[in-house]
Short mmCIF file of C-alpha atoms in Angstrom, two decimals:
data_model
loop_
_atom_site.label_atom_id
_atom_site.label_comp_id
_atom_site.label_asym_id
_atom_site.label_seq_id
_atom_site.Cartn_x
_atom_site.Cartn_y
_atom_site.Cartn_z
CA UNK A 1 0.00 0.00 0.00
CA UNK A 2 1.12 3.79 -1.03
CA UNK A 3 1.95 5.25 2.63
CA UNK A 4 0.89 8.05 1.65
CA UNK A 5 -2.65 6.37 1.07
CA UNK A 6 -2.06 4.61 4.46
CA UNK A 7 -1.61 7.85 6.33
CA UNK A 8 -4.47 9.63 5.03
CA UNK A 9 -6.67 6.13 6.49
CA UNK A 10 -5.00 6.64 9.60
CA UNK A 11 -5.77 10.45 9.80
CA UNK A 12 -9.73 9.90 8.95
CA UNK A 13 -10.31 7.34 11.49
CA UNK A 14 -13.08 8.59 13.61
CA UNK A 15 -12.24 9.85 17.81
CA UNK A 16 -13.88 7.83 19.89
CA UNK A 17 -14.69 9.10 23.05
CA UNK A 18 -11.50 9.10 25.73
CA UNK A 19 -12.54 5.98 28.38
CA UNK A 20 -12.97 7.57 31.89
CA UNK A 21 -11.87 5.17 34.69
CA UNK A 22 -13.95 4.94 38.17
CA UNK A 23 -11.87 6.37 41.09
CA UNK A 24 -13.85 5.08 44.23
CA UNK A 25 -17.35 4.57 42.79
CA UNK A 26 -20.32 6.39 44.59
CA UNK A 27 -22.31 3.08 43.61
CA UNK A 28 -22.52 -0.63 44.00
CA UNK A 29 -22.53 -3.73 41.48
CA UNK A 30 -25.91 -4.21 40.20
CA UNK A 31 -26.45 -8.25 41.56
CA UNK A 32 -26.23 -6.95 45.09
CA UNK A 33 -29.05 -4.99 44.59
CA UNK A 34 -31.11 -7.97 43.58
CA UNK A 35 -29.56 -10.42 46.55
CA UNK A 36 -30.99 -7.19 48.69
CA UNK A 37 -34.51 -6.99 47.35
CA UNK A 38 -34.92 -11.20 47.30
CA UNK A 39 -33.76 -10.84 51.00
CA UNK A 40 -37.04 -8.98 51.62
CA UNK A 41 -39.39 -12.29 50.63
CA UNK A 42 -40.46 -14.89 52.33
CA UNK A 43 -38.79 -18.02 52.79
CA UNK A 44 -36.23 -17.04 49.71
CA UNK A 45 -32.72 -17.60 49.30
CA UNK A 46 -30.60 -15.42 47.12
CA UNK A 47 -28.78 -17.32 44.91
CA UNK A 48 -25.72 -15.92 42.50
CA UNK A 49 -25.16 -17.13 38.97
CA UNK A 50 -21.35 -16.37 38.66
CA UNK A 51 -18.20 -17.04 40.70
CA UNK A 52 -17.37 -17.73 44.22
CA UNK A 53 -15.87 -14.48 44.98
CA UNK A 54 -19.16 -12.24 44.22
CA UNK A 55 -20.80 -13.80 46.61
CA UNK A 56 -18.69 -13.66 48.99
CA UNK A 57 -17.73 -9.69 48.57
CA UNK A 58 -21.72 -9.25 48.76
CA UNK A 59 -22.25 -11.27 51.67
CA UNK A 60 -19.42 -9.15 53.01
CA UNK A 61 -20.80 -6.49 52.16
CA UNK A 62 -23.87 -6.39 53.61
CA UNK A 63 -23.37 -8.08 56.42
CA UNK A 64 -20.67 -4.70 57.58
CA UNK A 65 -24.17 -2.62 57.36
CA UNK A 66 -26.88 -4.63 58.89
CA UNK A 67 -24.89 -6.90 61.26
CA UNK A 68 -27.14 -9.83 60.28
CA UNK A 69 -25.63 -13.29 58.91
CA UNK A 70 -26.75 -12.94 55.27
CA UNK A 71 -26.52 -16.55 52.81
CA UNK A 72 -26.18 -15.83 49.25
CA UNK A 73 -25.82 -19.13 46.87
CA UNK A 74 -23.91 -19.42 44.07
CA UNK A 75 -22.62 -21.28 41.47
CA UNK A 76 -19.16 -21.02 42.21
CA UNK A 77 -18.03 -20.85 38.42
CA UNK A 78 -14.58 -21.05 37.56
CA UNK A 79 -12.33 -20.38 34.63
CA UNK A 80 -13.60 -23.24 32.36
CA UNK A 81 -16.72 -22.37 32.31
CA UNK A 82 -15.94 -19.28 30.99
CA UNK A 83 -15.46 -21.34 27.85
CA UNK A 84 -18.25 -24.05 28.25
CA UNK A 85 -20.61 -22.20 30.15
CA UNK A 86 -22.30 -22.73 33.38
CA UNK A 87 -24.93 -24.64 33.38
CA UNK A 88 -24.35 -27.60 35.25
CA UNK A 89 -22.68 -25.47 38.15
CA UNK A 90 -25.90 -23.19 37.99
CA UNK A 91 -28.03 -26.66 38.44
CA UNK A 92 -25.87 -28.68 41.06
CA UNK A 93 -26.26 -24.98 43.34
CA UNK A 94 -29.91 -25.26 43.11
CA UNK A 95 -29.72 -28.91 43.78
CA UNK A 96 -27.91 -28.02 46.64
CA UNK A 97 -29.75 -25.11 48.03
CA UNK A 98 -33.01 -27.17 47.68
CA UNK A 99 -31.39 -30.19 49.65
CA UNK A 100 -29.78 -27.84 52.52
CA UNK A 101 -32.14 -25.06 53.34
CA UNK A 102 -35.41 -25.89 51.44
CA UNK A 103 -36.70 -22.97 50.60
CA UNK A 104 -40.30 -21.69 48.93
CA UNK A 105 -38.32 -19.56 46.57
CA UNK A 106 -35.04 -19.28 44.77
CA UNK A 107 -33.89 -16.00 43.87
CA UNK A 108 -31.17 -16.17 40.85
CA UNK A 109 -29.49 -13.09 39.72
CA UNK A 110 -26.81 -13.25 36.95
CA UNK A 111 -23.32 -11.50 37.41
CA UNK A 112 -20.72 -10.12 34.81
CA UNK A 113 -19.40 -13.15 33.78
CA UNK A 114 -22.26 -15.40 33.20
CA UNK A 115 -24.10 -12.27 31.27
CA UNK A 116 -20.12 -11.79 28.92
CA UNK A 117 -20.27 -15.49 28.32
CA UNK A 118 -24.11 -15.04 27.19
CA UNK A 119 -25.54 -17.79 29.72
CA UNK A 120 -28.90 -18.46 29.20
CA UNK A 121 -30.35 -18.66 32.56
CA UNK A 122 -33.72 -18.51 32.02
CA UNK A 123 -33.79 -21.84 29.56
CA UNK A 124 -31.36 -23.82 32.23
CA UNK A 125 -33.77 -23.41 34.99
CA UNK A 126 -36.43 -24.75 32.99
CA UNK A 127 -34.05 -27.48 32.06
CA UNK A 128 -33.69 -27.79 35.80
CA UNK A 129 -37.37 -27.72 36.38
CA UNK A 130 -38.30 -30.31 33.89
CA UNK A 131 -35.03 -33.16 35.11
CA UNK A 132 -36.27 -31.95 38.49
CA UNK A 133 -40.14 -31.95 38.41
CA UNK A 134 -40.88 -35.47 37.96
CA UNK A 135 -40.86 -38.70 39.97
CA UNK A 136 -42.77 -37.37 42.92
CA UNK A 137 -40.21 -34.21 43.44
CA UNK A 138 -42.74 -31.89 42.62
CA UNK A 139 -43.69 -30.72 45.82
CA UNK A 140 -40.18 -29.77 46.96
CA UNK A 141 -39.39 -27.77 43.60
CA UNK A 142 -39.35 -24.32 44.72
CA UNK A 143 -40.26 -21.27 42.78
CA UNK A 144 -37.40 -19.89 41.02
CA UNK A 145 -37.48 -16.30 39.54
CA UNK A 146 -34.19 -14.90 37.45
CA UNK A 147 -33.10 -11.36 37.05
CA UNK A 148 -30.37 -10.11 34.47
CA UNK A 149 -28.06 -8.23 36.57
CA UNK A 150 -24.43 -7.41 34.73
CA UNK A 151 -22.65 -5.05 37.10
CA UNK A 152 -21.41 -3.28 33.75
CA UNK A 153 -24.60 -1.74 33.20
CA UNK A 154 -26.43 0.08 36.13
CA UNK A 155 -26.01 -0.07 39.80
CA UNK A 156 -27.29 -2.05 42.62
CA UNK A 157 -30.89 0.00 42.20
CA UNK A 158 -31.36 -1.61 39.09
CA UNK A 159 -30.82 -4.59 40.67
CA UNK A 160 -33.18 -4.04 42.98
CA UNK A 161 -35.78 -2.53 40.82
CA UNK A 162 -35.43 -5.65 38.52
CA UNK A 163 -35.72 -7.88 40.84
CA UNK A 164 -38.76 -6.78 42.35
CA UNK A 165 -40.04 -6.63 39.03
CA UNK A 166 -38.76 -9.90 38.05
CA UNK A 167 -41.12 -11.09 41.51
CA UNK A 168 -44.20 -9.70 40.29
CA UNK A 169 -43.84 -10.92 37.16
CA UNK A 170 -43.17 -14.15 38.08
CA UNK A 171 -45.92 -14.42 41.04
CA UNK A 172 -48.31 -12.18 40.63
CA UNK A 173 -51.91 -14.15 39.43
CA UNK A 174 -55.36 -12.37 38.63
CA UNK A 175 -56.90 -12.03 41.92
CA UNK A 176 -60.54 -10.58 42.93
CA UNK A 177 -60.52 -7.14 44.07
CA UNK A 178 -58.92 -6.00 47.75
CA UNK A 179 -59.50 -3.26 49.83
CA UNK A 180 -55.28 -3.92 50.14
CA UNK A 181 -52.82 -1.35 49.07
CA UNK A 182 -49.52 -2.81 47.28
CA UNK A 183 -46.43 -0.38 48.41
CA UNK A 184 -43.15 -0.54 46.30
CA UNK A 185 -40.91 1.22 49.09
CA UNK A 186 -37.52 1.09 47.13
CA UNK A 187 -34.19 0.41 49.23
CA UNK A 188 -34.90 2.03 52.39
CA UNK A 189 -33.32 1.03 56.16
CA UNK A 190 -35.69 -1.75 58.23
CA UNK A 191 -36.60 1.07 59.98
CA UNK A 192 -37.55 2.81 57.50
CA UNK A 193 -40.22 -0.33 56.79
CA UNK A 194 -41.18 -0.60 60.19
CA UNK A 195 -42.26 2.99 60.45
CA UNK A 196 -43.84 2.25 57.06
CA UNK A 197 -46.31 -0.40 58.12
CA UNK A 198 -47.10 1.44 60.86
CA UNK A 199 -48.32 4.40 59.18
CA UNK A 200 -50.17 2.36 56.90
CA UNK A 201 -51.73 0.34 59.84
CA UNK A 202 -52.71 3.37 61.54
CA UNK A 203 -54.67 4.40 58.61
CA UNK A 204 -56.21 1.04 59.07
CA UNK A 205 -54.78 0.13 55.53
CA UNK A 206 -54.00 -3.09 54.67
CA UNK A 207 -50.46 -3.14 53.27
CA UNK A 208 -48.55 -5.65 50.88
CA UNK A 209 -45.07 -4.07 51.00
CA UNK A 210 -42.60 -5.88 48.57
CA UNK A 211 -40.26 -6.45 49.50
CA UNK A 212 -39.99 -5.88 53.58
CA UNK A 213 -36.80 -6.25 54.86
CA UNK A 214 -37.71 -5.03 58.27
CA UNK A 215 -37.26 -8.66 59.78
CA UNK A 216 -35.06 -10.29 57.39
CA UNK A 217 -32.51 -7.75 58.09
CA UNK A 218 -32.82 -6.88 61.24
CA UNK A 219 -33.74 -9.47 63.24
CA UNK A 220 -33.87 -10.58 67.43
CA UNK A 221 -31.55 -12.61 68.57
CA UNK A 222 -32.05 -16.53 68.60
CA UNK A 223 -30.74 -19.04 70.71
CA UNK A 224 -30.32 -21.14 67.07
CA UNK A 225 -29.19 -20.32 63.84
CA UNK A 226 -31.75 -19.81 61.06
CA UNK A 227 -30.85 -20.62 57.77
CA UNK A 228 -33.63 -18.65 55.99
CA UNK A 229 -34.47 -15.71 58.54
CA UNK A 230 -38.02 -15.06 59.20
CA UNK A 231 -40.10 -12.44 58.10
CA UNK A 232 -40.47 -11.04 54.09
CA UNK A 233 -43.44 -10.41 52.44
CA UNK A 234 -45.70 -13.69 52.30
CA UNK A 235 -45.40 -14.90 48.39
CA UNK A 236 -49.42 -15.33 49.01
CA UNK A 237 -49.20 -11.65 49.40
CA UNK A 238 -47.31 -11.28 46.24
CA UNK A 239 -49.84 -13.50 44.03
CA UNK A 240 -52.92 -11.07 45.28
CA UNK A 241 -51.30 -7.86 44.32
CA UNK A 242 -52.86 -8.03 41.09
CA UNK A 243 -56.60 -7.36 43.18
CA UNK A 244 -55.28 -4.32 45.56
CA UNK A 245 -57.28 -1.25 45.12
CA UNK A 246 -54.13 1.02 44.52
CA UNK A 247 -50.14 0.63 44.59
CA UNK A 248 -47.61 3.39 45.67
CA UNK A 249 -44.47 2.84 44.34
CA UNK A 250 -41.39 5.81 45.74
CA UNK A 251 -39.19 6.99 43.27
CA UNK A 252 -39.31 10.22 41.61
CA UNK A 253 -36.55 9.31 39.07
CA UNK A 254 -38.84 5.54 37.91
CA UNK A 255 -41.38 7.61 36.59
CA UNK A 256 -40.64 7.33 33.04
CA UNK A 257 -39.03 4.01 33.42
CA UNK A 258 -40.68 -0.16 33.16
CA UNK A 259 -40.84 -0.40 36.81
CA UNK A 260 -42.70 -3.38 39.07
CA UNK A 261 -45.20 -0.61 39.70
CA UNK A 262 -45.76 -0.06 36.04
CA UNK A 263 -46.29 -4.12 35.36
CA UNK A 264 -48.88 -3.95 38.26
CA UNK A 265 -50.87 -1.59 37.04
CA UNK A 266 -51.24 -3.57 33.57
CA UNK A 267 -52.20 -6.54 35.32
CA UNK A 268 -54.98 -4.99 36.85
CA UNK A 269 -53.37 -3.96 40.41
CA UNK A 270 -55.27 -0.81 40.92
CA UNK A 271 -54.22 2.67 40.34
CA UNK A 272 -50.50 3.20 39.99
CA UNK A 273 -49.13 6.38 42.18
CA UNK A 274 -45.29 6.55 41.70
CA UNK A 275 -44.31 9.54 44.69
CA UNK A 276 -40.97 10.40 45.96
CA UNK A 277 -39.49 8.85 49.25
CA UNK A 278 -41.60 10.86 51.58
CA UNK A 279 -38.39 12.43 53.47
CA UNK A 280 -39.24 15.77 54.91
CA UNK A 281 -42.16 17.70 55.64
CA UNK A 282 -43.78 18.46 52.16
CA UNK A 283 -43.07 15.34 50.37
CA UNK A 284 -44.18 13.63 53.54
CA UNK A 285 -47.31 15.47 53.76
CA UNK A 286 -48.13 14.92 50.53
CA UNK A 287 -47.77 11.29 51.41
CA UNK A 288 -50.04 11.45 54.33
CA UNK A 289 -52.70 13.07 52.03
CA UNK A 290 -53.12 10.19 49.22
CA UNK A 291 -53.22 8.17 52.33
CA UNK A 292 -55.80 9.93 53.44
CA UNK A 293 -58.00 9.77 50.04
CA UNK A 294 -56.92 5.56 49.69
CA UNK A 295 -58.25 5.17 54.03
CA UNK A 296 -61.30 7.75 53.49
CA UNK A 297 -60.49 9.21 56.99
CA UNK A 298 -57.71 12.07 58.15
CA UNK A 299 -54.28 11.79 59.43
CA UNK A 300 -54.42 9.55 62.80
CA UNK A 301 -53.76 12.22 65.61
CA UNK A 302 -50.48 10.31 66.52
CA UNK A 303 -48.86 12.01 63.22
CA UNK A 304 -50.47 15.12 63.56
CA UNK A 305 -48.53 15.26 66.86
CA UNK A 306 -45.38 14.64 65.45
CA UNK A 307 -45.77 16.85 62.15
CA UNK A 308 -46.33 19.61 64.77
CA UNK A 309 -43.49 18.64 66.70
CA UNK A 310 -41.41 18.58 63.44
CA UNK A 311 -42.44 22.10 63.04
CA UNK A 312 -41.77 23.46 66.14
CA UNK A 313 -38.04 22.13 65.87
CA UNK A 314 -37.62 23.22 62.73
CA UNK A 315 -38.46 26.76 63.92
CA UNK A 316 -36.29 26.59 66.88
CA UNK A 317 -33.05 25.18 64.72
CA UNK A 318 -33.30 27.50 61.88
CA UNK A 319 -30.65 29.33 63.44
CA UNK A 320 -28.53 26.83 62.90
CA UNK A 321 -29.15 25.74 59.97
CA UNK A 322 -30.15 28.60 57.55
CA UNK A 323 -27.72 29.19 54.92
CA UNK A 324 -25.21 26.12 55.40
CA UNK A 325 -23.82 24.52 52.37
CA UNK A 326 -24.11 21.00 51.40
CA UNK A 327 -23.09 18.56 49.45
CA UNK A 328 -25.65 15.25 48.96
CA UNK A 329 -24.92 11.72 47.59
CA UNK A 330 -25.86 8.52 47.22
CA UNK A 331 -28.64 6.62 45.80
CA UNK A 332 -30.75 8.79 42.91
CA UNK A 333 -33.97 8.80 44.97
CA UNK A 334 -32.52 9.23 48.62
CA UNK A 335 -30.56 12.31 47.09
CA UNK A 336 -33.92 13.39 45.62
CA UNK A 337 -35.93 13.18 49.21
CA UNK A 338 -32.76 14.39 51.18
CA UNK A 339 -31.98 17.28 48.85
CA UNK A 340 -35.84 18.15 49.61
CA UNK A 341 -35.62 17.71 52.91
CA UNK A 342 -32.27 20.07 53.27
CA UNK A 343 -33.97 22.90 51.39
CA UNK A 344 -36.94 23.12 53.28
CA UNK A 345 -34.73 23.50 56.48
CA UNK A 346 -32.60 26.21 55.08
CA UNK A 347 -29.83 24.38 53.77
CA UNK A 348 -28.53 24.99 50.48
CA UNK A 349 -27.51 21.86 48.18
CA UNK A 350 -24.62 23.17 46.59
CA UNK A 351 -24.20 19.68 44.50
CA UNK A 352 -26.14 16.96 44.87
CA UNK A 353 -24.62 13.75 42.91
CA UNK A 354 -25.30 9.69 42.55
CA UNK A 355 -23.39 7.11 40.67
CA UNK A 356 -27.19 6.44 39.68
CA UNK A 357 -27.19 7.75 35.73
CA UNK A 358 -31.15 6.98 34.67
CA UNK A 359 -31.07 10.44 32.85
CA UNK A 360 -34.11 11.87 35.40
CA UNK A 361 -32.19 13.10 38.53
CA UNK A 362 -32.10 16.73 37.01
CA UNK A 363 -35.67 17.11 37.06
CA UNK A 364 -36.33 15.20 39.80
CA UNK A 365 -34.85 17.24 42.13
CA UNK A 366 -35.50 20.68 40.37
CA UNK A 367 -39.42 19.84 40.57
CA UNK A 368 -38.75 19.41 44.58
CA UNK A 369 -36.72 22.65 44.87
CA UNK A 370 -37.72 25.03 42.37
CA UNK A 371 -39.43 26.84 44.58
CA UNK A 372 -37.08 26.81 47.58
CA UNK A 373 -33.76 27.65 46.41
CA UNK A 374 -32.61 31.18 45.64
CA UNK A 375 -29.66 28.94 43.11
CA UNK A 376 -30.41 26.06 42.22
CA UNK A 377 -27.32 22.75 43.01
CA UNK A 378 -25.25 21.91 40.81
CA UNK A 379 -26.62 18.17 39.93
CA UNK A 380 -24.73 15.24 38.64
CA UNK A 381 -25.58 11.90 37.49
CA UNK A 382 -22.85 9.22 36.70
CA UNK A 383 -20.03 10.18 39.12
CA UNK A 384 -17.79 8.71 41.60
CA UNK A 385 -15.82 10.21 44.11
CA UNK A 386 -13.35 11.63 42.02
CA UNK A 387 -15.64 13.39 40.21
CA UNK A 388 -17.70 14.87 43.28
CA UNK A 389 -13.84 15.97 44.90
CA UNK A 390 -12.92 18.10 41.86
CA UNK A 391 -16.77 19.68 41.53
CA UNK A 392 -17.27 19.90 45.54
CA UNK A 393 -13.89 21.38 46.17
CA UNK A 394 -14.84 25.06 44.97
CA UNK A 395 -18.50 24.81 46.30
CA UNK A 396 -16.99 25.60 50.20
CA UNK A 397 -19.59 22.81 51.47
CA UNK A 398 -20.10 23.09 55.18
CA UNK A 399 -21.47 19.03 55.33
CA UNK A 400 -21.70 16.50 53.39
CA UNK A 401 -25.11 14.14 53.63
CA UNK A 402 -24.11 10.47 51.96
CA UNK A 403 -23.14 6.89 53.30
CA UNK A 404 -19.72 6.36 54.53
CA UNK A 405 -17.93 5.81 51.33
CA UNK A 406 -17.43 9.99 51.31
CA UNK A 407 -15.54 9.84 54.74
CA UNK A 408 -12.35 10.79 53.48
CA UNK A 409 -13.56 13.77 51.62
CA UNK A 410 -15.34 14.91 55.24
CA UNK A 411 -12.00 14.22 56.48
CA UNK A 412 -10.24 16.12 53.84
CA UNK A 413 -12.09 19.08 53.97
CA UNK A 414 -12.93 18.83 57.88
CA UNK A 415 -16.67 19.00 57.93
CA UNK A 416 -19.36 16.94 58.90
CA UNK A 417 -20.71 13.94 57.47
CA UNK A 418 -24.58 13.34 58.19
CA UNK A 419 -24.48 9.33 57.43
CA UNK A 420 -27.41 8.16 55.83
CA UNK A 421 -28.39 5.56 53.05
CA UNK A 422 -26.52 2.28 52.62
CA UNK A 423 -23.58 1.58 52.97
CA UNK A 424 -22.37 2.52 56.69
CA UNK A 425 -19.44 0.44 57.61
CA UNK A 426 -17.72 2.82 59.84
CA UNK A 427 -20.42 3.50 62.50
CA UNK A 428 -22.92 0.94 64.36
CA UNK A 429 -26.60 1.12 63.78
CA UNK A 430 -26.50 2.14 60.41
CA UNK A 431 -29.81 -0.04 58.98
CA UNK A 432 -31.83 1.46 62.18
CA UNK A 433 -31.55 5.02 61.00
CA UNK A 434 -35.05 6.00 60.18
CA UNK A 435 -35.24 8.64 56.93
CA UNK A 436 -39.18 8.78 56.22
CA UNK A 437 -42.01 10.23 57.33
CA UNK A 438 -42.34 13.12 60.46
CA UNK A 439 -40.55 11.10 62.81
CA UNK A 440 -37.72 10.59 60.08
CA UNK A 441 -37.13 14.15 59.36
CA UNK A 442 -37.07 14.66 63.04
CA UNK A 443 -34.57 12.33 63.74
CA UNK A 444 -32.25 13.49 60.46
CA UNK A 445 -32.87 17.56 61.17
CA UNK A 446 -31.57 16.71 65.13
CA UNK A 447 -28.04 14.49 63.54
CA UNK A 448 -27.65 17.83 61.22
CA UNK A 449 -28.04 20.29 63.72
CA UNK A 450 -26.04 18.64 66.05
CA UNK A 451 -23.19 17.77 63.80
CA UNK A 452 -23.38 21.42 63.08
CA UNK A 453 -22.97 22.52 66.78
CA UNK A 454 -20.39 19.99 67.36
CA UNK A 455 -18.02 21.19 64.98
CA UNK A 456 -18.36 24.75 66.16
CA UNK A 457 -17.72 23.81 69.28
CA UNK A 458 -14.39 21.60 68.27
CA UNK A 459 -13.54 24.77 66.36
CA UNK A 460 -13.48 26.90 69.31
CA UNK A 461 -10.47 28.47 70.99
CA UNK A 462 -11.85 28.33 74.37
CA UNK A 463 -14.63 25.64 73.95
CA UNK A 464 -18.01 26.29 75.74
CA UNK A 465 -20.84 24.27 77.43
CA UNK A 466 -23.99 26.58 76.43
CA UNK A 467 -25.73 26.94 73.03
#
């Protein structure tokens, strides 16, 4: 070839875009979501298509935040099977977790390798069903569902939203018509259930939450070890959703997207509202009001109590508060109801970021701030903590709000972190901090304002006893 002729081919080759690497991601691989959400059903084990060591960072993982023994199968692949595929690993696990904890359900979610190598794990549990069905087994097949969760696409919320949808469309049947009220919560702390039900009992609502982790993950002590933890939503519960009146689903960023919520409503599961977390007083009382059109009857006095208590502390910390700088992070939805939350109290977001990227968290947050912020925050989708470092660093945040994974930039720019969200590995307690309702944003505005006064007071020359 003329080199001339190959130079000019070299020199119209098209740019692609320069590959950004992740620097301490401000997310989490997208299978742990789904081990997370099939933790919140009954009777289910979470079971890993991929290698040994997924499972085993997961279980890890998880088990730093809640401090709950948390069993995750898997099919332990290894490097052959990268060439022959998986199949008879993915088969022998369920064989196995079928023999040793007999469970009602088997949760599989697919990893990065078993998705690279194309593994089609919806076909090899049928296989499995049909070697498996016969000659009188039939009664101790379990249900399995399967969710397609590559960590090199999303983050553990689509995990989680996938699974739950994977569920529904697995177990939900057409059912006759219930008073009931399906509720899509999200990822949100046990406590954060808990307080949940409660509401919704107080209404005198009958609730199918999917899925409730409020047990599963945060359990009493027991004088024996459980293999499958009690608690989860019933999977009767999850086959009648279908006939509920109504289901909530939170998320203000799901709204345009095929969520569980979304697939209920086509199956007949009543009206669909999709709301934001209900963290803070507005998005909380606008919460409390479609309760209060789903129950036919006003907010119980008990919450009328503590909305008025909520107000009266909010009026006598404003002096604390008013005109601080923040910076907010985490998942898309908790940044959305904490960003909220902050503005209402007289904090200013100065940049509120997620390693979420599902294009909505820009308007999301500008419909729940518009009218509350003199500027609006600088918003981000997309990033790690590299990224919110080189944007933060000019903003002159006074706290940050975000799970512990932002430490060191709290510690590098000595201010406060308010931890909230998942993961906290570096304090105790983390999956009891409550974030919704009245009693939530009490609890959060009295961490803020306290980590605010503490760090004045560290500051001072003299120190002092009297605020």
């Amino acid at each position: 070839m003329n080199p001339a002729r190959k130079t000019s081919l070299k020199l119209a080759r098209p740019k692609s875009a320069p590959y950004v690497s992740t620097t301490n991601a401000c997310k989490l691989c997208t299978p742990l979501g789904a081990c997370l959400a099939f933790r919140g059903v009954e009777n289910t084990v979470p079971f890993l298509h991929g290698s040994q060591g997924c499972a085993t960072y997961m279980r890890r993982y998880i088990i730093s935040h809640f401090r709950e023994p948390v069993d995750i199968a898997s099919s332990s692949l290894g490097e052959k099977h990268a060439i022959y595929g998986g199949s008879q690993n993915l088969k022998q696990g369920l064989q196995n977790v079928m023999s040793k904890y007999g469970p009602q359900l088997i949760g599989v979610a697919t990893t990065c390798l078993t998705e690279t190598i194309g593994d089609n794990v919806p076909m090899f549990v049928k296989e499995f069903q049909e070697e498996h069905g016969g000659n009188g087994h039939e009664a101790a097949m379990p249900l399995i569902v399967t969710v397609s969760s590559p960590s090199y696409h999303g983050t553990h919320m689509e995990g989680f939203h996938q699974a739950v949808r994977a569920l529904i469309d697995r177990l939900a049947e057409p059912a006759e018509r219930t008073a009931a009220v399906n509720l899509l919560p999200g990822f949100g702390s046990p406590a954060d259930i808990r307080h949940i039900k409660e509401i919704m009992a107080d209404f005198g609502l009958t609730a199918i939450i999917l899925p409730d982790i409020s047990e599963t993950l945060d359990g009493p002590i027991l004088a024996t070890y459980a293999r499958i933890p009690a608690g989860g939503t019933p999977l009767a519960d999850i086959k009648i959703m279908s006939g509920s009146q109504a289901t909530l689903e939170f998320g203000a960023t799901l709204k345009n997207q095929d969520t569980a919520g979304k697939l209920l409503e086509t199956r007949g599961g009543g009206t669909l509202y999709q709301v934001g977390q209900p963290i803070g007083l507005r998005e909380t009382d606008f919460y409390f009001g479609l309760l209060e059109v789903l129950a036919g009857r006003p907010t119980p006095i008990k919450h009328v109590l503590e909305r008025g208590r909520l107000l009266d502390a909010l009026v006598d910390g404003h002096k604390y508060v008013f005109g601080k700088r923040a910076v907010v992070y985490g998942e898309e939805d908790l940044v959305v109801g904490l960003t909220a939350f902050l503005a209402e109290i007289g904090i200013h977001p100065v940049l509120c970021a997620s390693g979420g990227d599902s294009g909505y968290l820009k308007e999301a947050i500008t419909a729940v701030t518009a009218d509350l912020l003199p500027n609006p925050p600088q918003i981000r989708g997309g990033v790690d903590f590299y990224d919110i470092a080189q944007e933060a660093g000019s903003l002159a945040p006074d706290l940050i709000v975000g799970h512990s994974k932002g430490y060191h930039l709290a510690r590098r720019w000595k201010i406060p972190l308010i931890r909230v969200g998942f993961p906290i590995h570096d304090r105790f307690g983390g999956h009891r901090i409550l974030h919704l309702g009245y009693r939530g944003a009490q609890q959060l505005l009295d961490r803020i304002i306290n980590a605010i006064l503490a760090k004045k007071q560290e500051d001072s020359p003299v120190g002092y006893g009297y605020l």
